[in-house]
Tab-separated table of C-alpha atoms and ligand atoms in Angstrom:
chain	number	residue	atom	x	y	z
A	236	MET	CA	0.088	-0.068	-0.022
A	237	SER	CA	1.726	3.049	-0.669
A	238	SER	CA	0.203	5.047	1.459
A	239	GLU	CA	1.205	5.507	5.301
A	240	LEU	CA	-1.068	5.010	8.283
A	241	PHE	CA	0.505	7.949	10.184
A	242	ARG	CA	1.971	11.015	8.224
A	243	GLN	CA	5.516	12.382	8.994
A	244	GLY	CA	6.117	15.459	10.677
A	245	GLY	CA	3.892	17.428	11.914
A	246	PRO	CA	2.932	18.469	15.784
A	247	HIS	CA	4.366	15.539	17.044
A	248	ASN	CA	7.688	15.203	14.560
A	249	VAL	CA	6.228	11.815	13.609
A	250	ARG	CA	8.898	10.072	11.886
A	251	ARG	CA	8.620	6.240	10.135
A	252	THR	CA	11.634	4.292	11.912
A	253	GLY	CA	10.756	0.962	9.671
A	254	SER	CA	8.284	-0.731	7.789
A	255	GLU	CA	5.733	-1.030	10.515
A	256	THR	CA	7.410	1.270	13.205
A	257	TYR	CA	6.585	4.785	13.390
A	258	GLU	CA	8.133	7.709	16.295
A	259	PHE	CA	6.265	10.537	17.943
A	260	SER	CA	6.843	12.713	19.867
A	261	ILE	CA	4.481	13.828	22.629
A	262	SER	CA	5.587	16.915	24.835
A	263	VAL	CA	3.890	16.251	28.560
A	264	PRO	CA	1.526	19.320	29.519
A	265	LYS	CA	2.797	21.061	32.163
A	266	ASP	CA	0.598	22.492	35.304
A	267	GLN	CA	-0.384	26.194	35.304
A	268	ASP	CA	3.096	26.410	37.609
A	269	GLY	CA	5.144	24.349	34.667
A	270	ARG	CA	5.564	21.296	36.978
A	271	THR	CA	5.200	18.042	35.336
A	272	ALA	CA	3.642	14.714	36.917
A	273	ARG	CA	5.232	11.656	37.617
A	274	GLU	CA	4.585	8.609	39.042
A	275	CYS	CA	6.355	5.832	41.111
A	276	PRO	CA	7.056	2.746	39.245
A	277	GLY	CA	6.791	0.815	42.079
A	278	GLY	CA	3.303	-0.689	42.472
A	279	GLY	CA	1.638	-0.024	45.792
A	280	CYS	CA	3.379	2.829	46.626
A	281	SER	CA	1.135	5.919	48.491
A	282	PRO	CA	0.684	8.359	46.886
A	283	GLY	CA	3.434	7.739	44.795
A	284	PHE	CA	2.218	10.457	42.971
A	285	PHE	CA	4.679	13.730	42.509
A	286	LYS	CA	5.923	16.496	40.494
A	287	ILE	CA	8.779	17.944	38.963
A	288	LYS	CA	10.568	21.519	37.272
A	289	CYS	CA	12.253	20.425	34.542
A	290	GLY	CA	15.480	22.257	34.418
A	291	THR	CA	16.439	22.480	38.134
A	292	GLY	CA	17.787	19.682	39.792
A	293	VAL	CA	20.282	17.241	38.680
A	294	LYS	CA	21.672	18.407	34.980
A	295	ASN	CA	21.991	14.935	32.878
A	296	GLN	CA	19.662	12.879	35.097
A	297	THR	CA	20.451	9.122	34.475
A	298	GLU	CA	19.022	7.785	37.614
A	299	ALA	CA	15.661	9.179	39.261
A	300	PHE	CA	13.884	8.753	42.884
A	301	CYS	CA	10.906	8.313	44.235
A	302	PRO	CA	10.276	10.834	47.138
A	303	TYR	CA	7.647	8.272	49.022
A	304	CYS	CA	9.519	4.922	48.788
A	305	ARG	CA	13.079	5.716	46.987
A	306	ALA	CA	12.398	3.007	44.322
A	307	SER	CA	14.718	4.365	41.586
A	308	GLY	CA	14.932	3.938	37.972
A	309	LYS	CA	15.506	5.615	34.317
A	310	PRO	CA	13.766	9.084	34.183
A	311	SER	CA	11.401	7.285	31.986
A	312	ASP	CA	10.638	5.419	34.120
A	313	PHE	CA	8.383	7.621	36.237
A	314	THR	CA	5.795	8.423	33.300
A	315	THR	CA	2.534	8.622	34.849
A	316	LYS	CA	-0.190	6.749	33.316
A	317	GLU	CA	-2.255	9.799	32.953
A	318	GLN	CA	0.401	10.650	30.463
A	319	VAL	CA	0.243	6.922	28.932
A	320	ARG	CA	-3.256	7.634	27.873
A	321	TYR	CA	-2.425	10.901	26.785
A	322	ALA	CA	0.264	9.935	24.618
A	323	ARG	CA	-1.706	7.154	23.113
A	324	GLN	CA	-4.985	8.842	22.697
A	325	ILE	CA	-2.928	11.237	20.576
A	326	VAL	CA	-1.593	8.327	17.927
A	327	GLU	CA	-5.090	7.006	18.251
A	328	ALA	CA	-6.844	9.770	17.026
A	329	GLN	CA	-3.713	10.046	14.640
A	330	ALA	CA	-4.252	6.274	13.071
A	331	HIS	CA	-7.690	6.667	12.864
A	332	GLU	CA	-7.505	9.301	10.293
A	333	GLY	CA	-4.742	7.309	8.566
A	334	VAL	CA	-7.219	4.324	8.582
A	335	GLU	CA	-9.838	6.492	6.868
A	336	ARG	CA	-7.269	7.852	4.220
A	337	MET	CA	-6.129	4.410	3.426
A	338	MET	CA	-9.148	3.102	3.415
A	339	LYS	CA	-10.393	5.798	0.816
A	340	GLU	CA	-7.731	4.649	-0.999
A	341	ALA	CA	-8.440	1.036	-1.497
A	342	LEU	CA	-11.811	1.495	-2.181
A	343	GLY	CA	-11.233	4.239	-4.774
A	344	LEU	CA	-13.533	6.376	-2.967
A	345	ASP	CA	-13.763	10.240	-4.103
A	346	SER	CA	-12.941	13.337	-1.879
A	347	GLN	CA	-16.828	12.737	-0.150
A	348	GLY	CA	-16.203	9.306	0.118
A	349	ARG	CA	-18.052	7.844	-2.155
A	350	ARG	CA	-17.802	5.426	-5.037
A	351	GLN	CA	-20.128	4.841	-8.225
A	352	LEU	CA	-20.174	0.851	-8.663
A	353	VAL	CA	-22.458	-0.008	-11.269
A	354	GLY	CA	-23.513	2.636	-14.034
A	355	GLY	CA	-26.908	1.924	-16.053
A	356	LEU	CA	-29.946	0.671	-15.045
A	357	LEU	CA	-28.693	-0.011	-11.625
A	358	ASN	CA	-27.376	2.616	-9.973
A	359	VAL	CA	-24.970	0.806	-7.084
A	360	SER	CA	-22.823	3.092	-4.313
A	361	ILE	CA	-20.875	2.523	-1.424
A	362	GLU	CA	-20.153	5.466	0.837
A	363	MET	CA	-18.196	5.696	4.296
A	364	LYS	CA	-19.400	7.531	7.031
A	365	PRO	CA	-16.181	8.542	8.815
A	366	SER	CA	-16.981	7.872	12.607
A	367	SER	CA	-16.082	11.020	14.893
A	368	LYS	CA	-12.435	10.947	15.928
A	369	PRO	CA	-11.503	9.946	19.498
A	370	HIS	CA	-11.287	13.083	21.862
A	371	VAL	CA	-8.156	13.560	23.412
A	372	TRP	CA	-8.186	14.488	27.339
A	373	ARG	CA	-5.635	16.628	29.127
A	374	PRO	CA	-4.487	14.186	32.208
A	375	TRP	CA	-5.681	15.392	35.527
A	376	GLU	CA	-3.831	15.655	38.628
A	377	THR	CA	-5.066	16.296	42.111
A	378	ILE	CA	-4.898	20.109	43.522
A	379	LEU	CA	-3.641	19.469	47.468
A	380	LYS	CA	0.162	19.873	47.199
A	381	ARG	CA	2.820	20.812	48.961
A	382	ASP	CA	5.823	22.559	47.014
A	383	LEU	CA	9.383	22.528	47.731
A	384	VAL	CA	12.782	22.806	46.450
A	385	CYS	CA	15.970	20.049	47.130
A	386	PRO	CA	18.396	21.559	49.660
A	387	ARG	CA	20.963	19.506	47.716
A	388	CYS	CA	20.579	19.531	44.085
A	389	GLU	CA	18.077	22.362	44.380
A	390	LEU	CA	15.089	20.183	42.541
A	391	ASP	CA	11.754	21.729	42.338
A	392	GLN	CA	9.263	19.246	43.490
A	393	SER	CA	6.003	19.029	44.568
A	394	VAL	CA	4.576	16.130	46.540
A	395	TYR	CA	1.169	15.075	47.970
A	396	GLY	CA	1.816	13.426	51.041
A	397	LEU	CA	4.121	12.864	53.736
A	398	ALA	CA	7.499	12.004	51.514
A	399	VAL	CA	11.123	11.545	53.071
A	400	TRP	CA	13.503	11.829	49.691
A	401	CYS	CA	14.392	14.093	46.677
A	402	ALA	CA	12.962	12.737	43.418
A	403	ASP	CA	16.355	13.904	41.598
A	404	CYS	CA	19.305	13.196	44.041
A	405	GLY	CA	17.586	10.622	46.155
A	406	GLY	CA	18.781	12.443	49.274
A	407	ASP	CA	17.138	12.287	52.793
A	408	ILE	CA	15.531	15.657	52.621
A	409	PHE	CA	12.630	14.412	55.180
A	410	SER	CA	13.141	17.827	57.058
A	411	THR	CA	12.012	19.662	54.012
A	412	HIS	CA	9.003	17.751	53.710
A	413	ILE	CA	7.826	18.232	57.176
A	414	LEU	CA	8.404	21.905	56.850
A	415	GLY	CA	6.046	21.501	53.261
A	416	GLU	CA	3.417	19.262	56.008
A	417	LEU	CA	3.712	22.138	58.543
A	418	ASN	CA	3.531	24.995	55.844
A	419	VAL	CA	-0.006	23.882	54.736
A	420	ILE	CA	-1.289	24.332	58.001
A	421	ARG	CA	0.585	27.159	58.420
A	422	ALA	CA	-1.137	28.397	55.446
A	423	MET	CA	-4.302	27.340	57.000
A	424	LEU	CA	-3.988	29.193	60.270
A	425	ALA	CA	-2.669	32.587	58.317
A	426	ASP	CA	-6.401	32.487	56.581
A	427	VAL	CA	-8.438	32.467	60.082
A	428	PRO	CA	-8.958	35.971	60.044
A	429	ARG	CA	-10.331	35.930	56.839
A	430	ARG	CA	-12.214	33.273	57.405
A	431	ARG	CA	-13.614	34.316	60.920
A	432	GLU	CA	-14.715	37.803	58.944
A	433	LEU	CA	-16.634	36.260	56.143
A	434	LEU	CA	-18.069	33.107	58.036
A	435	GLY	CA	-18.471	34.021	61.963
A	436	GLU	CA	-16.593	32.993	65.041
A	437	ARG	CA	-17.505	29.562	65.100
A	438	ALA	CA	-16.237	28.893	61.270
A	439	ALA	CA	-13.109	30.505	62.207
A	440	ALA	CA	-12.410	28.435	65.873
A	441	LYS	CA	-13.072	25.126	64.018
A	442	ASP	CA	-10.561	25.954	61.382
A	443	VAL	CA	-7.981	26.358	64.575
A	444	GLU	CA	-9.132	23.532	65.517
A	445	ASN	CA	-8.697	21.423	62.268
A	446	ALA	CA	-5.384	22.921	62.233
A	447	LEU	CA	-4.210	21.827	65.600
A	448	GLU	CA	-5.781	18.153	64.698
A	449	ASP	CA	-3.578	17.831	61.452
A	450	LEU	CA	-0.707	19.140	62.985
A	451	VAL	CA	-0.700	16.302	65.951
A	452	SER	CA	-1.077	14.029	63.078
A	453	VAL	CA	2.074	14.649	61.203
A	454	PHE	CA	3.873	15.027	64.368
A	455	GLU	CA	2.618	11.355	65.033
A	456	ALA	CA	3.102	10.220	61.462
A	457	VAL	CA	6.629	11.469	61.392
A	458	LEU	CA	7.930	9.553	64.504
A	459	LYS	CA	6.052	6.116	62.633
A	460	ILE	CA	8.046	6.799	59.679
A	461	ASP	CA	11.478	7.790	61.610
A	462	LEU	CA	10.979	4.525	64.511
A	463	GLN	CA	10.308	2.218	61.621
A	464	ARG	CA	13.361	3.142	59.345
A	465	PHE	CA	15.393	3.567	62.267
A	466	MET	CA	14.611	0.040	63.498
A	467	ARG	CA	15.191	-1.695	59.788
A	468	LEU	CA	18.518	0.125	59.483
A	469	HIS	CA	19.069	-1.663	63.153
A	470	GLY	CA	18.348	-5.057	61.717
A	471	VAL	CA	14.903	-5.465	63.540
A	472	ALA	CA	12.989	-7.937	61.576
A	473	ASP	CA	9.854	-6.634	59.554
A	474	SER	CA	7.535	-9.072	61.478
A	475	GLU	CA	9.045	-7.265	64.806
A	476	ILE	CA	8.495	-4.130	63.597
A	477	GLU	CA	5.266	-4.878	62.708
A	478	SER	CA	4.188	-5.945	65.773
A	479	LYS	CA	5.699	-3.326	67.680
A	480	MET	CA	4.187	-0.870	65.902
A	481	ARG	CA	0.525	-2.074	66.504
A	482	ARG	CA	1.709	-2.250	70.370
A	483	ILE	CA	2.383	1.728	70.038
A	484	GLY	CA	-1.182	2.224	67.685
A	485	SER	CA	-2.186	6.106	68.081
A	486	ARG	CA	-0.398	6.310	71.128
A	487	MET	CA	2.438	8.882	69.961
A	488	GLN	CA	-0.558	11.284	69.304
A	489	SER	CA	0.655	12.289	73.185
A	490	VAL	CA	4.039	13.867	73.118
A	491	SER	CA	4.542	12.488	76.688
A	492	ASN	CA	4.154	9.253	75.387
A	493	ALA	CA	5.834	9.885	72.238
A	494	GLN	CA	8.711	10.904	75.324
A	495	ALA	CA	8.733	7.601	77.096
A	496	ILE	CA	8.279	5.124	73.285
A	497	VAL	CA	11.128	6.705	70.939
A	498	PRO	CA	14.151	6.200	73.373
A	499	ASP	CA	12.835	2.063	74.042
A	500	HIS	CA	12.731	1.714	70.245
A	501	CYS	CA	15.768	4.012	68.861
A	502	ASN	CA	18.956	2.756	71.004
A	503	GLY	CA	18.179	5.619	73.746
A	504	ASN	CA	17.949	8.283	71.405
A	505	GLN	CA	15.690	11.115	73.779
A	506	LEU	CA	12.631	12.705	71.394
A	507	PHE	CA	14.256	16.214	72.421
A	508	THR	CA	16.353	17.355	75.146
A	509	ASP	CA	14.835	20.718	76.492
A	510	ALA	CA	11.751	19.256	78.641
A	511	ASN	CA	10.660	22.561	78.770
A	512	VAL	CA	9.261	22.384	74.798
A	513	LEU	CA	7.847	19.412	74.919
A	514	GLN	CA	6.104	20.132	78.061
A	515	LYS	CA	4.708	23.255	76.333
A	516	LEU	CA	3.141	20.808	73.176
A	517	ASP	CA	1.946	18.497	75.646
A	518	ALA	CA	-0.297	21.121	77.039
A	519	VAL	CA	-1.458	22.296	73.341
A	520	PHE	CA	-1.817	18.779	72.237
A	521	GLN	CA	-4.065	17.596	74.956
A	522	LYS	CA	-6.829	20.066	74.404
A	523	ARG	CA	-7.912	18.797	71.177
A	524	HIS	CA	-9.221	15.879	73.732
A	525	PRO	CA	-12.314	17.688	74.645
A	526	ILE	CA	-12.368	19.552	71.365
A	527	THR	CA	-12.278	16.022	68.978
A	528	HIS	CA	-14.409	14.503	71.531
A	529	ASN	CA	-17.438	17.236	71.680
A	530	LEU	CA	-17.173	16.858	67.141
A	531	GLY	CA	-16.920	20.575	67.432
A	532	VAL	CA	-20.263	21.035	68.884
A	533	ILE	CA	-21.095	22.655	72.647
A	534	ASP	CA	-21.599	19.856	74.059
A	535	ARG	CA	-23.755	21.183	77.232
A	536	LYS	CA	-22.830	18.217	79.877
A	537	TYR	CA	-19.687	19.631	78.634
A	538	LEU	CA	-20.124	22.993	79.692
A	539	GLU	CA	-22.043	22.688	82.921
A	540	ARG	CA	-18.540	20.509	83.971
A	541	VAL	CA	-16.693	23.238	83.128
A	542	ARG	CA	-19.122	25.636	85.317
A	543	SER	CA	-18.839	23.454	88.327
A	544	GLY	CA	-15.355	23.192	88.114
A	545	GLU	CA	-15.663	19.851	87.445
A	546	ALA	CA	-13.450	20.241	84.414
A	547	GLU	CA	-11.074	21.687	86.895
A	548	GLY	CA	-10.980	25.021	84.697
A	549	ARG	CA	-8.861	23.325	82.334
A	550	GLU	CA	-8.462	25.810	79.001
A	551	VAL	CA	-9.930	24.189	76.827
A	552	ARG	CA	-9.782	27.029	73.684
A	553	VAL	CA	-7.174	27.060	71.359
A	554	ASP	CA	-6.037	30.144	69.690
A	555	GLN	CA	-4.148	30.768	66.472
A	556	GLY	CA	-1.313	32.113	68.015
A	557	GLU	CA	-0.993	28.895	70.148
A	558	VAL	CA	-1.250	26.252	67.314
A	559	GLU	CA	1.559	28.438	65.440
A	560	GLN	CA	4.034	28.021	68.126
A	561	ALA	CA	3.344	24.460	68.249
A	562	ALA	CA	3.787	24.153	64.764
A	563	GLU	CA	7.546	25.821	65.175
A	564	ALA	CA	8.177	23.185	68.292
A	565	VAL	CA	6.930	20.273	66.436
A	566	PHE	CA	9.324	21.499	63.291
A	567	LEU	CA	11.990	21.902	66.096
A	568	VAL	CA	11.738	18.708	68.092
A	569	LEU	CA	11.077	16.593	64.498
A	570	GLU	CA	14.020	17.807	62.829
A	571	ASP	CA	16.447	17.579	65.718
A	572	LEU	CA	15.414	14.440	66.261
A	573	HIS	CA	15.453	12.950	61.993
A	574	LEU	CA	19.230	13.815	62.108
A	575	ARG	CA	20.358	12.318	65.403
A	576	LEU	CA	18.817	9.376	63.828
A	577	PHE	CA	19.989	9.468	60.318
A	578	PRO	CA	23.392	11.507	59.912
A	579	ASP	CA	23.200	11.606	56.485
A	580	SER	CA	19.946	13.540	56.337
A	581	VAL	CA	19.939	17.233	55.005
A	582	ARG	CA	18.999	19.743	57.146
A	583	ALA	CA	15.809	21.867	55.894
A	584	ALA	CA	17.186	25.113	54.246
A	585	VAL	CA	14.519	27.133	56.646
A	586	SER	CA	15.320	25.909	59.676
A	587	SER	CA	12.265	27.511	61.430
A	588	PRO	CA	8.442	27.467	59.694
A	589	ALA	CA	8.349	30.983	61.497
A	590	ASN	CA	10.790	32.258	59.033
A	591	ALA	CA	9.438	30.377	55.903
A	592	THR	CA	6.445	31.362	53.389
A	593	PRO	CA	4.356	28.917	51.857
B	712	ZN	ZN1	7.465	5.036	45.458
B	713	ZN	ZN1	18.090	16.642	45.451
C-alpha cells in the first residue's frame, strides 16, 4: 500500500523508523506552575504521585527516585498513567485519520467518500461515513500539593503526602518535607482572620481546631516513619517492627507518651533534650481531646462540668497563635530527632517554619 498510516512530521514530529514502526514526540503537558507530573514505578507505593520542574535539580540525570519509597529507575520509568493515556489517545486519533485515508484509497472513493460501482439501469454506490474522531483528554491531577525545593540539588518538586526523599538526587530531605507539611497548616492558620470575617467566629474556631488536629497527625506520622526506618536500619525484622508498631498504636499522638516510646525503639535516643519545649507542646496537644470528643458541637454536659469546676477550669479553647507556636516547636523537635537518627539527612533550608513563607 502506497499510503502511510501516519503522516510524517506535524506537531508531534512523526518519523517512520521501520516498515511498521513510527516514532512520535509527544510533549507532556505542564501544570500552570510549569511542573510535570511523575509517578512511582513501584506498585503499591502511596501516594506514589509527585511533580518536578524540568531544568531544576540534577543535570543530565540518568537515575530518578520516588520521594515516598525511594524506588529508583530511568527518568522515563516515572511517566504517569495519565501521560501514557494522553500519548496513546494522540496516536489513536492520528491512526483513526490514517486508517480512513487508506480505506478511501483502497476502495477508490472520491473526496466525498463515495464511489459509483455500477452504471446504467442499476445504480449502486458505496459510501464510507467516518466515525467521530476520539477525543484527547488532557491529564488531570489532584490539587492538594506541597511545593518544595531540595536543599541539596535544588530540584523544584511537589508531593501529595508526607515524603522522605528528593526525586532527583535521592537524598534524605525529610526535614524539608516535614516543613512542607507544616506550611500547609500554617497557610490554613494564616487564613483564619479572613474566614472569621467571612464566616464568623464559629467557623474560625473550627479552622484552628482542625489545624491543631492536623499538627498532631504530622507529629505522629513523622515519628512512626522515623521509628520504623531506624529499627529496619538496625536489623530489626519486618515482622517484629510490625508488631511493635501495632503495640504503639496511636499513643504517639501524645507528646509525653512519645517521650517514653522513642528511646525504647531508637537505641536510647531521646525525643528532644529540652523538656520545657515538650511540656508546652504536650499541653497544647491535650487541648484537642475535649474538642474532638465533642465533634466541635458544644456539649451542654461538658459546659456544666466546666462551670461546676468539674473540668478543673481546664482551658479548652485553643487560639491561632498557640497552634502557630506549636507548629514551630513540632518542627524543631522532629528535625532535631531526624538529624540525630539519620546523620546523612539534609537539614531543611529554612530551619524554622516561622521564617518560611508557603
Ligand atoms: Zn514510590
Ligand atoms: Zn535533591
